[in-house]
Amino acid sequence: SEEAEAESEEESEEAEAESEEEDTSSGSYVIDASEDDVALLAALIYCEAGGESREGKVAVGAVVVNRVKSSSYPNTISGVVYQSGQFTPAATGKLARILSQGANSDCYEAAVASLNGENPIGDKLHFNGGRGQGIQIGNQHFY
């Protein structure tokens, strides 16, 4: 009976560990996102806002999240990022290079923050560097 008790204790610990792992998965994000999606978003943030503040990095992530939620854009992170004519680094190969070496930890943190719903730009779907309209964060305008 002690063996059976030890086995059931082990099983409940394993189940507990599995449910803890699930808490960090896409279930807690505001959109569906796999580990690969997080890495892709972090790499895009690095390419588009690597030199910007944390808020600027999160804002770029929020643009992608907003697009995934919008019926006007693809409904996946990779669909949005690789949509033709949208993000220059995806077309030039820079995104692929960063993705292969991995983005900085601050870009990963910004990606996760935006996936968790942090959003300094409201419903904005676009951004650019330089002079522009909309909300300015660092060197970028979100509109």
PDB file of C-alpha atoms in Angstrom:
ATOM      1  CA  SER A   1       0.000   0.000   0.000  1.00  0.00           C
ATOM      2  CA  GLU A   2       2.978   2.322   0.587  1.00  0.00           C
ATOM      3  CA  GLU A   3       4.097   1.624  -3.003  1.00  0.00           C
ATOM      4  CA  ALA A   4       0.672   2.529  -4.376  1.00  0.00           C
ATOM      5  CA  GLU A   5       0.666   5.718  -2.301  1.00  0.00           C
ATOM      6  CA  ALA A   6       4.146   6.687  -3.567  1.00  0.00           C
ATOM      7  CA  GLU A   7       3.078   6.002  -7.175  1.00  0.00           C
ATOM      8  CA  SER A   8      -0.053   8.124  -6.899  1.00  0.00           C
ATOM      9  CA  GLU A   9       1.987  10.905  -5.281  1.00  0.00           C
ATOM     10  CA  GLU A  10       4.452  10.770  -8.204  1.00  0.00           C
ATOM     11  CA  GLU A  11       1.602  10.866 -10.714  1.00  0.00           C
ATOM     12  CA  SER A  12       0.023  13.905  -9.095  1.00  0.00           C
ATOM     13  CA  GLU A  13       3.414  15.677  -9.021  1.00  0.00           C
ATOM     14  CA  GLU A  14       3.862  14.906 -12.738  1.00  0.00           C
ATOM     15  CA  ALA A  15       0.369  16.196 -13.529  1.00  0.00           C
ATOM     16  CA  GLU A  16       1.096  19.326 -11.505  1.00  0.00           C
ATOM     17  CA  ALA A  17       4.358  19.906 -13.411  1.00  0.00           C
ATOM     18  CA  GLU A  18       2.529  19.468 -16.723  1.00  0.00           C
ATOM     19  CA  SER A  19      -0.176  21.967 -15.783  1.00  0.00           C
ATOM     20  CA  GLU A  20       2.500  24.462 -14.681  1.00  0.00           C
ATOM     21  CA  GLU A  21       4.154  24.091 -18.097  1.00  0.00           C
ATOM     22  CA  GLU A  22       0.821  24.748 -19.811  1.00  0.00           C
ATOM     23  CA  ASP A  23       0.510  28.057 -17.942  1.00  0.00           C
ATOM     24  CA  THR A  24       3.545  29.408 -19.836  1.00  0.00           C
ATOM     25  CA  SER A  25       2.279  28.239 -23.234  1.00  0.00           C
ATOM     26  CA  SER A  26       0.119  30.028 -25.773  1.00  0.00           C
ATOM     27  CA  GLY A  27      -2.908  29.494 -23.538  1.00  0.00           C
ATOM     28  CA  SER A  28      -1.994  32.614 -21.581  1.00  0.00           C
ATOM     29  CA  TYR A  29      -1.319  34.748 -24.661  1.00  0.00           C
ATOM     30  CA  VAL A  30      -3.919  37.053 -26.220  1.00  0.00           C
ATOM     31  CA  ILE A  31      -3.388  35.251 -29.565  1.00  0.00           C
ATOM     32  CA  ASP A  32      -2.205  31.731 -30.390  1.00  0.00           C
ATOM     33  CA  ALA A  33       1.586  31.554 -30.340  1.00  0.00           C
ATOM     34  CA  SER A  34       4.015  28.637 -30.334  1.00  0.00           C
ATOM     35  CA  GLU A  35       7.639  28.838 -29.193  1.00  0.00           C
ATOM     36  CA  ASP A  36       8.592  29.318 -32.855  1.00  0.00           C
ATOM     37  CA  ASP A  37       6.115  32.207 -33.108  1.00  0.00           C
ATOM     38  CA  VAL A  38       7.676  33.868 -30.059  1.00  0.00           C
ATOM     39  CA  ALA A  39      11.145  33.470 -31.595  1.00  0.00           C
ATOM     40  CA  LEU A  40       9.882  34.902 -34.905  1.00  0.00           C
ATOM     41  CA  LEU A  41       8.236  37.868 -33.194  1.00  0.00           C
ATOM     42  CA  ALA A  42      11.374  38.508 -31.113  1.00  0.00           C
ATOM     43  CA  ALA A  43      13.513  38.432 -34.270  1.00  0.00           C
ATOM     44  CA  LEU A  44      11.167  40.876 -36.028  1.00  0.00           C
ATOM     45  CA  ILE A  45      11.258  43.175 -32.988  1.00  0.00           C
ATOM     46  CA  TYR A  46      15.066  43.021 -33.082  1.00  0.00           C
ATOM     47  CA  CYS A  47      15.105  43.924 -36.779  1.00  0.00           C
ATOM     48  CA  GLU A  48      12.537  46.712 -36.554  1.00  0.00           C
ATOM     49  CA  ALA A  49      13.177  48.133 -33.088  1.00  0.00           C
ATOM     50  CA  GLY A  50      16.410  46.657 -31.747  1.00  0.00           C
ATOM     51  CA  GLY A  51      17.742  50.081 -30.815  1.00  0.00           C
ATOM     52  CA  GLU A  52      14.471  51.398 -29.402  1.00  0.00           C
ATOM     53  CA  SER A  53      13.301  51.523 -25.784  1.00  0.00           C
ATOM     54  CA  ARG A  54      11.417  48.605 -24.230  1.00  0.00           C
ATOM     55  CA  GLU A  55       8.177  50.467 -24.978  1.00  0.00           C
ATOM     56  CA  GLY A  56       9.186  50.810 -28.637  1.00  0.00           C
ATOM     57  CA  LYS A  57       9.967  47.109 -28.849  1.00  0.00           C
ATOM     58  CA  VAL A  58       6.650  46.135 -27.227  1.00  0.00           C
ATOM     59  CA  ALA A  59       4.846  48.529 -29.596  1.00  0.00           C
ATOM     60  CA  VAL A  60       6.240  46.687 -32.649  1.00  0.00           C
ATOM     61  CA  GLY A  61       5.082  43.403 -31.112  1.00  0.00           C
ATOM     62  CA  ALA A  62       1.675  44.963 -30.480  1.00  0.00           C
ATOM     63  CA  VAL A  63       1.365  45.904 -34.179  1.00  0.00           C
ATOM     64  CA  VAL A  64       1.808  42.218 -35.069  1.00  0.00           C
ATOM     65  CA  VAL A  65      -0.677  41.123 -32.377  1.00  0.00           C
ATOM     66  CA  ASN A  66      -3.190  43.736 -33.604  1.00  0.00           C
ATOM     67  CA  ARG A  67      -2.818  42.483 -37.168  1.00  0.00           C
ATOM     68  CA  VAL A  68      -3.325  38.850 -36.162  1.00  0.00           C
ATOM     69  CA  LYS A  69      -6.539  39.924 -34.410  1.00  0.00           C
ATOM     70  CA  SER A  70      -7.682  42.003 -37.411  1.00  0.00           C
ATOM     71  CA  SER A  71      -9.774  40.439 -40.170  1.00  0.00           C
ATOM     72  CA  SER A  72      -7.772  42.521 -42.686  1.00  0.00           C
ATOM     73  CA  TYR A  73      -4.561  40.521 -42.123  1.00  0.00           C
ATOM     74  CA  PRO A  74      -3.536  36.848 -41.846  1.00  0.00           C
ATOM     75  CA  ASN A  75      -4.572  35.244 -38.546  1.00  0.00           C
ATOM     76  CA  THR A  76      -1.147  33.893 -37.529  1.00  0.00           C
ATOM     77  CA  ILE A  77       2.093  35.551 -36.468  1.00  0.00           C
ATOM     78  CA  SER A  78       4.052  33.994 -39.335  1.00  0.00           C
ATOM     79  CA  GLY A  79       1.300  34.909 -41.792  1.00  0.00           C
ATOM     80  CA  VAL A  80       1.478  38.544 -40.684  1.00  0.00           C
ATOM     81  CA  VAL A  81       5.285  38.721 -40.556  1.00  0.00           C
ATOM     82  CA  TYR A  82       5.802  37.106 -43.965  1.00  0.00           C
ATOM     83  CA  GLN A  83       2.886  38.816 -45.732  1.00  0.00           C
ATOM     84  CA  SER A  84       4.270  40.222 -48.963  1.00  0.00           C
ATOM     85  CA  GLY A  85       5.318  43.858 -48.834  1.00  0.00           C
ATOM     86  CA  GLN A  86       4.756  44.356 -45.104  1.00  0.00           C
ATOM     87  CA  PHE A  87       8.021  43.981 -43.158  1.00  0.00           C
ATOM     88  CA  THR A  88      11.226  44.807 -45.047  1.00  0.00           C
ATOM     89  CA  PRO A  89      13.488  42.500 -42.956  1.00  0.00           C
ATOM     90  CA  ALA A  90      11.345  39.506 -43.993  1.00  0.00           C
ATOM     91  CA  ALA A  91      12.023  40.296 -47.661  1.00  0.00           C
ATOM     92  CA  THR A  92      15.723  41.199 -47.372  1.00  0.00           C
ATOM     93  CA  GLY A  93      16.865  38.128 -45.453  1.00  0.00           C
ATOM     94  CA  LYS A  94      17.779  40.080 -42.300  1.00  0.00           C
ATOM     95  CA  LEU A  95      14.912  38.455 -40.393  1.00  0.00           C
ATOM     96  CA  ALA A  96      16.112  34.976 -41.387  1.00  0.00           C
ATOM     97  CA  ARG A  97      19.663  35.794 -40.224  1.00  0.00           C
ATOM     98  CA  ILE A  98      18.457  37.055 -36.837  1.00  0.00           C
ATOM     99  CA  LEU A  99      16.077  34.113 -36.482  1.00  0.00           C
ATOM    100  CA  SER A 100      18.928  31.658 -37.102  1.00  0.00           C
ATOM    101  CA  GLN A 101      21.153  33.223 -34.433  1.00  0.00           C
ATOM    102  CA  GLY A 102      18.367  34.186 -32.031  1.00  0.00           C
ATOM    103  CA  ALA A 103      17.275  37.664 -30.982  1.00  0.00           C
ATOM    104  CA  ASN A 104      18.445  39.430 -27.820  1.00  0.00           C
ATOM    105  CA  SER A 105      16.727  38.574 -24.547  1.00  0.00           C
ATOM    106  CA  ASP A 106      15.162  42.049 -24.341  1.00  0.00           C
ATOM    107  CA  CYS A 107      13.477  41.423 -27.700  1.00  0.00           C
ATOM    108  CA  TYR A 108      12.156  38.071 -26.435  1.00  0.00           C
ATOM    109  CA  GLU A 109      10.843  39.804 -23.328  1.00  0.00           C
ATOM    110  CA  ALA A 110       9.112  42.430 -25.478  1.00  0.00           C
ATOM    111  CA  ALA A 111       7.609  39.711 -27.680  1.00  0.00           C
ATOM    112  CA  VAL A 112       6.212  37.870 -24.658  1.00  0.00           C
ATOM    113  CA  ALA A 113       4.936  41.139 -23.153  1.00  0.00           C
ATOM    114  CA  SER A 114       3.026  41.981 -26.332  1.00  0.00           C
ATOM    115  CA  LEU A 115       1.662  38.431 -26.522  1.00  0.00           C
ATOM    116  CA  ASN A 116       0.521  38.787 -22.917  1.00  0.00           C
ATOM    117  CA  GLY A 117      -1.502  41.842 -23.936  1.00  0.00           C
ATOM    118  CA  GLU A 118       0.856  44.706 -23.130  1.00  0.00           C
ATOM    119  CA  ASN A 119       0.059  47.337 -25.735  1.00  0.00           C
ATOM    120  CA  PRO A 120       1.210  50.982 -25.708  1.00  0.00           C
ATOM    121  CA  ILE A 121      -0.382  51.761 -29.106  1.00  0.00           C
ATOM    122  CA  GLY A 122      -4.055  50.806 -28.868  1.00  0.00           C
ATOM    123  CA  ASP A 123      -5.490  49.479 -32.134  1.00  0.00           C
ATOM    124  CA  LYS A 124      -2.709  50.741 -34.448  1.00  0.00           C
ATOM    125  CA  LEU A 125      -1.796  48.410 -37.308  1.00  0.00           C
ATOM    126  CA  HIS A 126       1.202  50.206 -38.876  1.00  0.00           C
ATOM    127  CA  PHE A 127       4.443  51.921 -37.960  1.00  0.00           C
ATOM    128  CA  ASN A 128       7.319  53.643 -39.668  1.00  0.00           C
ATOM    129  CA  GLY A 129      10.532  55.429 -38.828  1.00  0.00           C
ATOM    130  CA  GLY A 130      10.987  59.107 -39.389  1.00  0.00           C
ATOM    131  CA  ARG A 131       8.336  61.774 -39.532  1.00  0.00           C
ATOM    132  CA  GLY A 132       4.804  60.541 -39.548  1.00  0.00           C
ATOM    133  CA  GLN A 133       1.386  60.490 -38.045  1.00  0.00           C
ATOM    134  CA  GLY A 134      -0.013  58.758 -34.990  1.00  0.00           C
ATOM    135  CA  ILE A 135       1.688  57.887 -31.722  1.00  0.00           C
ATOM    136  CA  GLN A 136       5.419  58.555 -31.589  1.00  0.00           C
ATOM    137  CA  ILE A 137       7.533  56.201 -29.496  1.00  0.00           C
ATOM    138  CA  GLY A 138      11.252  56.818 -29.879  1.00  0.00           C
ATOM    139  CA  ASN A 139      12.095  57.093 -33.555  1.00  0.00           C
ATOM    140  CA  GLN A 140       8.921  55.414 -34.789  1.00  0.00           C
ATOM    141  CA  HIS A 141       5.343  56.477 -35.435  1.00  0.00           C
ATOM    142  CA  PHE A 142       2.485  54.042 -34.922  1.00  0.00           C
ATOM    143  CA  TYR A 143      -0.731  54.641 -36.816  1.00  0.00           C
TER     144      TYR A 143
END
